[in-house]
Amino acid sequence: MVSAKVSNGTVLAAVALSLLAVPAQAAPTAAGAEPRPAAALPAPDTAGMAAVLDSVVAKGAPGALARIDDGTKVYRTTRGVADRTTGRAITTGDRFRVGSVTKTFSAVVLLQLADEGRLALDAPVNRYLPGLLPDDRITVRHVLGHRSGLYDYTDDMFADSVPGFETVRNKVFTYRQLVDLSLKKPRTNAPGAAYSYSNTNFVVAGMLIEKITGRSVRAEYEDRLFKPLGLRDTFYVHPSTKIPGQHAHGYLTADQAGARPVDATDQTVSWAQSAGAIISTARDLDTFYSALLRGRLTSASGLAEMERFTRVNATTSYGLGLRRRELSCGISVYGHTGAVQGYYTYAFTTKDGRRSLTALANASNNSAVLNTLAETLEPAFCGKRAAPAASRTGTPVEREDIAPAAPREQ
């Protein structure tokens, strides 16, 4: 099924997928390039977007979607199917697992707690969770910026993607069990010394939320973010395995070339929880990131803390649960990426929150799909002036935010 539609809409904006990036030694930097208002951006290149999604499907994803909200129009493009068994076409209204886009939600809750005077970013994690970590120098800021040095337990858990997934598909972990898996391995660096992406950090973030508030992560997400923003298709159902309502099935590419992909839709995502277990839609992710960058979710100083970025590679920097990507046309966009078994997500917005993109492929463990989905950012924000992918230099190879550390070529 092929479709490309443009419709009128109102802006509420942006989104999507976390990456395992090469560790960077750079210290945190200021926000970077001067923001360009969305009104000054060229119109999205819908033909270019359709071509990117065609390529995503050709490289192995059953389906792909992109939703752009620029405040006056909503642009929707879809390709392929949501369900390989029934053949139902994927739509931009389908719910899906957002993976590490969850990390921004968790970071925002902690920044709100900081705004309320209940948390200090530069305080040791052990102040709030006594004895949890082996080093009192690891601060809340280090955890939210992936600069704690805590080993990513998923590197071992999913070293073999399909067997690893089947082992944990229906398993329910406690937060402490996940942290203990990390602490069995040496730390990757001293606290604050380097960026090193680790799901362990946002497991700790979930523990902080629950300890400080005395409530579940689900309750805090719902009362602070889902309900106030009207995110009617966004859920945290852990440890339930089901995605409620109409949703895209997610397919995990087999470890052996030529083998059938595994339908990974039903799972607890207990291995991730506050690091990656939220379910949402393109509309809701656009709404969330637009609200964040417009300053609706934290104080101005809180948002400024999220935007204290550490350089990761030539085009990407990481703040506190927030990514910045620099595009070929000279603008920067802000959001997150997400990888969870069966789904890749990109969710980004402009500095002013007035143009947002969420893009999804219902596949994972496929480096060709992952790298191609990243190209949706260019037609969404740079329009027809975007440099062709083949001519761009310095474009990083995308990394999954769950193991294997180097995605398998498919």
Coordinates of C-alpha atoms in Angstrom, one line a residue:
M1 CA 0.0 0.0 0.0
V2 CA 1.4 3.4 -1.0
S3 CA 0.1 6.8 0.0
A4 CA 1.3 10.3 0.5
K5 CA -1.1 12.9 1.9
V6 CA -1.1 16.5 3.0
S7 CA -3.8 17.9 5.3
N8 CA -4.5 21.0 7.3
G9 CA -3.8 20.8 11.0
T10 CA -2.6 22.6 14.0
V11 CA 0.9 22.4 15.5
L12 CA 1.7 20.6 18.7
A13 CA 5.0 19.1 17.6
A14 CA 8.0 16.6 17.3
V15 CA 9.9 13.1 18.1
A16 CA 12.0 9.6 18.2
L17 CA 14.9 6.6 18.4
S18 CA 18.0 6.4 20.5
L19 CA 21.4 5.5 19.2
L20 CA 24.5 3.9 20.7
A21 CA 27.1 6.5 19.6
V22 CA 30.8 6.4 19.7
P23 CA 32.1 7.8 23.0
A24 CA 33.1 11.4 22.8
Q25 CA 35.7 13.1 25.0
A26 CA 34.3 16.6 24.5
A27 CA 33.0 18.6 27.4
P28 CA 29.4 19.9 27.4
T29 CA 28.9 22.8 25.0
A30 CA 26.4 25.6 24.5
A31 CA 23.3 25.0 22.4
G32 CA 25.1 25.7 19.1
A33 CA 23.8 27.0 15.8
E34 CA 21.5 30.0 15.7
P35 CA 17.9 28.7 15.5
R36 CA 16.0 29.4 12.4
P37 CA 12.2 29.9 12.9
A38 CA 10.0 27.2 11.3
A39 CA 8.3 30.0 9.3
A40 CA 11.6 30.7 7.6
L41 CA 12.2 27.1 6.7
P42 CA 11.5 25.8 3.2
A43 CA 8.4 23.7 2.7
P44 CA 8.9 20.0 3.4
D45 CA 9.9 18.0 0.4
T46 CA 7.1 15.5 0.3
A47 CA 8.4 13.7 -2.8
G48 CA 11.8 13.4 -1.1
M49 CA 10.2 12.0 2.0
A50 CA 8.3 9.5 -0.1
A51 CA 11.5 8.4 -1.8
V52 CA 13.2 7.9 1.6
L53 CA 10.3 5.7 2.9
D54 CA 10.4 3.8 -0.4
S55 CA 14.0 3.0 0.3
V56 CA 13.3 2.1 3.9
V57 CA 10.8 -0.6 2.8
A58 CA 13.1 -1.7 0.0
K59 CA 15.8 -2.4 2.5
G60 CA 13.7 -4.6 4.7
A61 CA 11.1 -2.8 6.8
P62 CA 7.5 -4.1 6.3
G63 CA 6.3 -0.5 6.6
A64 CA 7.4 3.1 7.3
L65 CA 5.6 6.3 8.1
A66 CA 6.5 10.0 8.6
R67 CA 4.3 12.8 10.0
I68 CA 5.4 16.5 9.8
D69 CA 3.6 19.2 11.7
D70 CA 4.6 22.7 10.8
G71 CA 1.8 24.7 12.5
T72 CA -0.3 25.3 9.4
K73 CA -0.3 21.9 7.8
V74 CA 0.3 18.3 8.7
Y75 CA 2.1 16.2 6.1
R76 CA 1.6 12.5 6.2
T77 CA 3.5 9.9 4.2
T78 CA 3.3 6.1 4.5
R79 CA 4.6 3.1 2.8
G80 CA 4.1 -0.6 3.3
V81 CA 2.2 -2.6 5.8
A82 CA 1.6 -2.5 9.6
D83 CA 1.0 -6.3 9.7
R84 CA 2.7 -8.8 7.5
T85 CA 0.0 -11.4 8.2
T86 CA -3.1 -9.4 7.3
G87 CA -1.4 -7.0 4.9
R88 CA -3.1 -4.0 6.5
A89 CA -1.5 -0.8 5.3
I90 CA 0.5 1.2 7.9
T91 CA -1.0 4.6 8.9
T92 CA 0.3 7.6 10.7
G93 CA -2.3 7.0 13.4
D94 CA -0.9 3.6 14.3
R95 CA 0.5 3.2 17.8
F96 CA 4.0 1.8 18.2
R97 CA 6.8 1.2 20.7
V98 CA 9.0 4.3 20.8
G99 CA 12.1 2.8 22.5
S100 CA 14.5 5.3 23.8
V101 CA 12.3 8.3 22.9
T102 CA 11.1 7.3 26.4
K103 CA 14.4 8.8 27.8
T104 CA 13.2 12.3 27.0
F105 CA 10.0 11.8 29.0
S106 CA 12.0 10.5 31.9
A107 CA 14.4 13.4 31.8
V108 CA 11.6 15.9 31.6
V109 CA 10.0 14.5 34.8
L110 CA 13.3 14.8 36.6
L111 CA 13.8 18.4 35.4
Q112 CA 10.3 19.2 36.7
L113 CA 11.3 17.8 40.0
A114 CA 14.4 20.0 39.9
D115 CA 12.2 23.0 39.2
E116 CA 10.2 22.1 42.3
G117 CA 13.3 22.0 44.4
R118 CA 13.0 18.3 45.1
L119 CA 16.1 17.3 43.1
A120 CA 19.6 18.8 42.4
L121 CA 21.1 17.9 39.1
D122 CA 24.7 18.1 40.4
A123 CA 23.9 16.0 43.5
P124 CA 25.2 12.5 43.7
V125 CA 22.7 9.8 42.8
N126 CA 23.5 8.1 46.0
R127 CA 22.0 11.1 48.0
Y128 CA 18.6 10.0 46.8
L129 CA 19.3 6.2 46.4
P130 CA 21.8 5.5 49.2
G131 CA 24.3 2.7 48.3
L132 CA 22.9 2.1 44.8
L133 CA 26.1 3.1 42.9
P134 CA 29.7 2.3 43.7
D135 CA 30.9 5.9 43.2
D136 CA 29.5 8.9 45.0
R137 CA 30.8 11.1 42.2
I138 CA 28.1 10.0 39.8
T139 CA 25.6 12.8 39.7
V140 CA 22.0 13.1 38.4
R141 CA 23.4 15.2 35.6
H142 CA 25.9 12.5 34.6
V143 CA 23.1 9.9 34.4
L144 CA 20.8 12.1 32.2
G145 CA 23.7 13.0 29.9
H146 CA 25.2 9.4 29.5
R147 CA 28.4 10.6 31.2
S148 CA 28.2 8.3 34.3
G149 CA 30.4 5.5 33.0
L150 CA 27.8 2.9 33.9
Y151 CA 28.1 -0.1 31.7
D152 CA 25.2 -0.8 29.3
Y153 CA 23.8 -4.2 30.4
T154 CA 22.0 -4.6 27.1
D155 CA 25.3 -5.1 25.3
D156 CA 25.3 -8.6 26.9
M157 CA 21.6 -9.2 27.0
F158 CA 21.2 -8.8 23.2
A159 CA 24.6 -9.9 21.9
D160 CA 22.6 -12.4 19.9
S161 CA 19.5 -10.4 19.0
V162 CA 16.8 -13.0 18.6
P163 CA 17.8 -15.5 21.3
G164 CA 18.4 -12.6 23.7
F165 CA 15.0 -11.1 22.9
E166 CA 13.2 -14.4 23.4
T167 CA 14.8 -14.9 26.7
V168 CA 13.4 -11.6 28.1
R169 CA 10.3 -11.1 25.9
N170 CA 8.0 -12.1 28.8
K171 CA 10.3 -11.6 31.7
V172 CA 9.7 -8.9 34.4
F173 CA 12.7 -7.3 36.0
T174 CA 13.0 -5.0 38.9
Y175 CA 15.0 -1.8 38.4
R176 CA 17.6 -3.1 40.9
Q177 CA 18.1 -6.3 38.9
L178 CA 18.9 -4.3 35.8
V179 CA 21.4 -2.0 37.7
D180 CA 23.0 -5.1 39.2
L181 CA 23.6 -6.5 35.7
S182 CA 25.4 -3.3 34.8
L183 CA 27.5 -3.3 38.0
K184 CA 28.9 -6.8 37.2
K185 CA 31.0 -5.1 34.5
P186 CA 33.7 -2.4 34.9
R187 CA 32.6 1.1 34.2
T188 CA 33.4 2.6 30.9
N189 CA 35.0 5.8 32.2
A190 CA 35.2 8.0 35.2
P191 CA 32.1 10.0 36.1
G192 CA 31.8 13.1 33.8
A193 CA 34.9 12.1 31.7
A194 CA 33.1 11.0 28.5
Y195 CA 29.8 10.4 26.8
S196 CA 29.0 6.7 26.6
Y197 CA 25.4 5.8 25.8
S198 CA 24.0 3.3 28.3
N199 CA 20.4 2.2 29.0
T200 CA 21.5 1.8 32.7
N201 CA 21.5 5.5 33.1
F202 CA 17.8 5.8 32.5
V203 CA 17.0 2.8 34.6
V204 CA 18.6 4.8 37.4
A205 CA 16.5 7.8 36.2
G206 CA 13.3 5.7 36.8
M207 CA 14.5 4.8 40.2
L208 CA 15.1 8.4 41.1
I209 CA 11.6 9.4 39.9
E210 CA 9.9 6.7 42.0
K211 CA 12.1 7.4 45.1
I212 CA 11.6 11.1 45.1
T213 CA 7.9 11.1 44.3
G214 CA 6.8 8.0 46.1
R215 CA 4.8 7.1 43.0
S216 CA 5.2 4.9 40.0
V217 CA 6.9 6.1 36.8
R218 CA 3.6 5.4 35.0
A219 CA 1.7 7.7 37.4
E220 CA 4.3 10.5 37.0
Y221 CA 4.3 10.2 33.2
E222 CA 0.5 10.3 33.1
D223 CA -0.1 13.2 35.5
R224 CA 2.8 15.4 34.4
L225 CA 2.9 14.7 30.6
F226 CA 0.4 12.4 29.0
K227 CA -2.8 14.0 30.5
P228 CA -1.7 17.7 30.4
L229 CA -0.6 17.5 26.8
G230 CA -3.6 15.5 25.7
L231 CA -1.5 12.6 24.5
R232 CA -4.5 10.3 24.1
D233 CA -2.5 7.6 22.3
T234 CA 0.5 7.4 24.6
F235 CA 0.8 4.7 27.3
Y236 CA 3.2 3.1 29.7
V237 CA 1.7 -0.4 30.2
H238 CA 4.7 -2.3 31.7
P239 CA 4.6 -5.1 32.6
S240 CA 1.7 -5.8 30.2
T241 CA 2.8 -7.2 26.8
K242 CA 0.1 -5.7 24.6
I243 CA -0.1 -2.5 22.7
P244 CA -3.7 -1.2 23.2
G245 CA -5.8 -0.2 20.1
Q246 CA -4.7 0.0 16.5
H247 CA -1.0 -0.5 16.2
A248 CA 1.8 -1.4 13.9
H249 CA 3.4 -4.8 14.4
G250 CA 7.1 -4.7 15.0
Y251 CA 9.5 -7.1 13.3
L252 CA 12.9 -8.1 14.6
T253 CA 15.2 -9.1 11.7
A254 CA 16.6 -12.6 12.2
D255 CA 20.3 -13.0 13.1
Q256 CA 20.7 -15.4 10.2
A257 CA 20.5 -13.9 6.7
G258 CA 17.4 -15.1 4.9
A259 CA 15.5 -16.3 7.9
R260 CA 12.0 -14.9 8.6
P261 CA 11.8 -11.9 10.8
V262 CA 10.3 -12.3 14.3
D263 CA 7.1 -10.6 15.2
A264 CA 8.3 -8.8 18.4
T265 CA 5.1 -6.7 19.0
D266 CA 4.1 -8.4 22.2
Q267 CA 6.7 -8.0 25.0
T268 CA 7.0 -6.6 28.5
V269 CA 9.9 -4.3 27.5
S270 CA 10.8 -4.8 31.2
W271 CA 14.5 -4.9 30.2
A272 CA 14.1 -1.2 29.5
Q273 CA 11.2 0.3 31.5
S274 CA 12.0 4.0 32.0
A275 CA 14.7 3.8 29.4
G276 CA 12.5 2.6 26.6
A277 CA 9.0 1.2 27.3
I278 CA 6.6 4.0 26.3
I279 CA 4.0 3.4 23.5
S280 CA 2.9 6.4 21.4
T281 CA 1.9 7.7 17.9
A282 CA 3.5 10.2 15.5
R283 CA 1.0 12.9 16.5
D284 CA 1.6 12.5 20.2
L285 CA 5.4 12.6 19.8
D286 CA 5.2 15.7 17.6
T287 CA 3.0 17.3 20.3
F288 CA 5.4 16.3 23.1
Y289 CA 8.6 17.6 21.5
S290 CA 7.0 20.8 20.3
A291 CA 5.8 21.5 23.8
L292 CA 9.2 20.8 25.3
L293 CA 11.1 23.1 22.9
R294 CA 8.5 25.8 23.3
G295 CA 9.2 25.8 27.0
R296 CA 5.8 24.5 28.1
L297 CA 7.2 21.5 30.1
T298 CA 10.0 22.9 32.2
S299 CA 11.3 26.3 33.4
A300 CA 13.5 28.2 31.0
S301 CA 16.5 27.3 33.1
G302 CA 15.5 23.7 33.1
L303 CA 15.3 23.6 29.3
A304 CA 18.6 25.3 29.2
E305 CA 20.1 22.5 31.3
M306 CA 18.7 19.9 28.9
E307 CA 20.4 21.9 26.1
R308 CA 23.9 21.8 27.5
F309 CA 25.2 19.5 24.9
T310 CA 28.2 17.1 24.6
R311 CA 29.5 16.5 21.1
V312 CA 29.0 12.9 20.1
N313 CA 30.1 12.9 16.4
A314 CA 30.2 15.3 13.4
T315 CA 26.5 15.9 13.4
T316 CA 25.1 14.9 16.8
S317 CA 25.3 16.2 20.3
Y318 CA 23.6 15.0 23.5
G319 CA 22.2 17.0 26.4
L320 CA 20.1 15.7 29.2
G321 CA 17.8 13.1 27.6
L322 CA 17.8 15.2 24.4
R323 CA 19.7 15.0 21.1
R324 CA 20.6 17.7 18.7
R325 CA 21.2 16.9 15.1
E326 CA 22.8 19.3 12.6
L327 CA 21.4 19.0 9.1
S328 CA 22.9 19.8 5.6
C329 CA 21.0 23.0 5.3
G330 CA 22.6 24.5 8.4
I331 CA 19.8 24.1 10.9
S332 CA 19.7 22.0 14.1
V333 CA 16.8 19.9 15.3
Y334 CA 16.1 18.6 18.7
G335 CA 14.6 15.3 19.9
H336 CA 15.5 11.7 20.3
T337 CA 15.8 8.4 18.5
G338 CA 14.4 5.1 19.6
A339 CA 15.2 1.4 19.0
V340 CA 13.3 -1.4 20.5
Q341 CA 12.8 -4.9 19.1
G342 CA 10.7 -4.4 16.0
Y343 CA 10.7 -0.6 15.8
Y344 CA 13.0 2.3 14.9
T345 CA 11.8 5.9 15.6
Y346 CA 13.1 9.4 14.9
A347 CA 11.3 12.2 16.6
F348 CA 12.7 15.8 16.2
T349 CA 11.6 19.4 16.2
T350 CA 13.0 22.8 15.5
K351 CA 14.5 25.0 18.2
D352 CA 11.3 27.0 18.3
G353 CA 9.2 23.8 18.3
R354 CA 7.2 25.0 15.3
R355 CA 8.0 22.2 12.9
S356 CA 8.2 18.6 14.1
L357 CA 8.8 15.2 12.5
T358 CA 8.2 11.7 13.7
A359 CA 9.3 8.8 11.5
L360 CA 8.9 5.1 12.1
A361 CA 10.0 1.9 10.5
N362 CA 8.5 -1.3 11.9
A363 CA 11.8 -3.2 11.8
S364 CA 14.9 -3.5 13.9
N365 CA 18.3 -5.2 13.8
N366 CA 18.8 -3.9 10.3
S367 CA 21.5 -1.3 9.8
A368 CA 20.4 -0.4 6.3
V369 CA 16.9 0.4 7.5
L370 CA 18.3 2.4 10.5
N371 CA 20.6 4.5 8.4
T372 CA 18.0 5.2 5.7
L373 CA 15.3 6.2 8.2
A374 CA 17.7 8.9 9.5
E375 CA 17.5 10.5 6.1
T376 CA 13.8 11.6 6.8
L377 CA 15.2 14.6 8.7
E378 CA 16.5 16.2 5.6
P379 CA 13.3 16.5 3.5
A380 CA 11.3 17.3 6.6
F381 CA 13.4 20.3 7.7
C382 CA 15.6 21.3 4.7
G383 CA 13.0 20.8 1.9
K384 CA 14.3 20.4 -1.6
R385 CA 17.5 22.2 -0.7
A386 CA 18.7 19.1 1.2
A387 CA 21.9 17.7 -0.1
P388 CA 21.4 14.2 -1.6
A389 CA 22.5 11.5 0.9
A390 CA 25.3 10.2 -1.4
S391 CA 26.9 13.7 -1.5
R392 CA 26.8 14.4 2.2
T393 CA 30.2 14.0 4.0
G394 CA 30.7 13.3 7.7
T395 CA 27.3 11.6 8.0
P396 CA 27.7 9.1 10.9
V397 CA 26.8 5.5 10.7
E398 CA 23.8 5.2 12.9
R399 CA 24.0 3.0 16.0
E400 CA 21.3 1.1 17.8
D401 CA 20.6 2.0 21.4
I402 CA 20.3 -1.7 22.2
A403 CA 23.0 -4.2 21.4
P404 CA 24.7 -5.3 19.2
A405 CA 26.9 -2.2 19.4
A406 CA 27.6 -2.3 15.7
P407 CA 24.3 -3.1 13.8
R408 CA 24.5 -6.1 11.6
E409 CA 24.5 -5.6 7.8
Q410 CA 21.5 -7.0 6.2

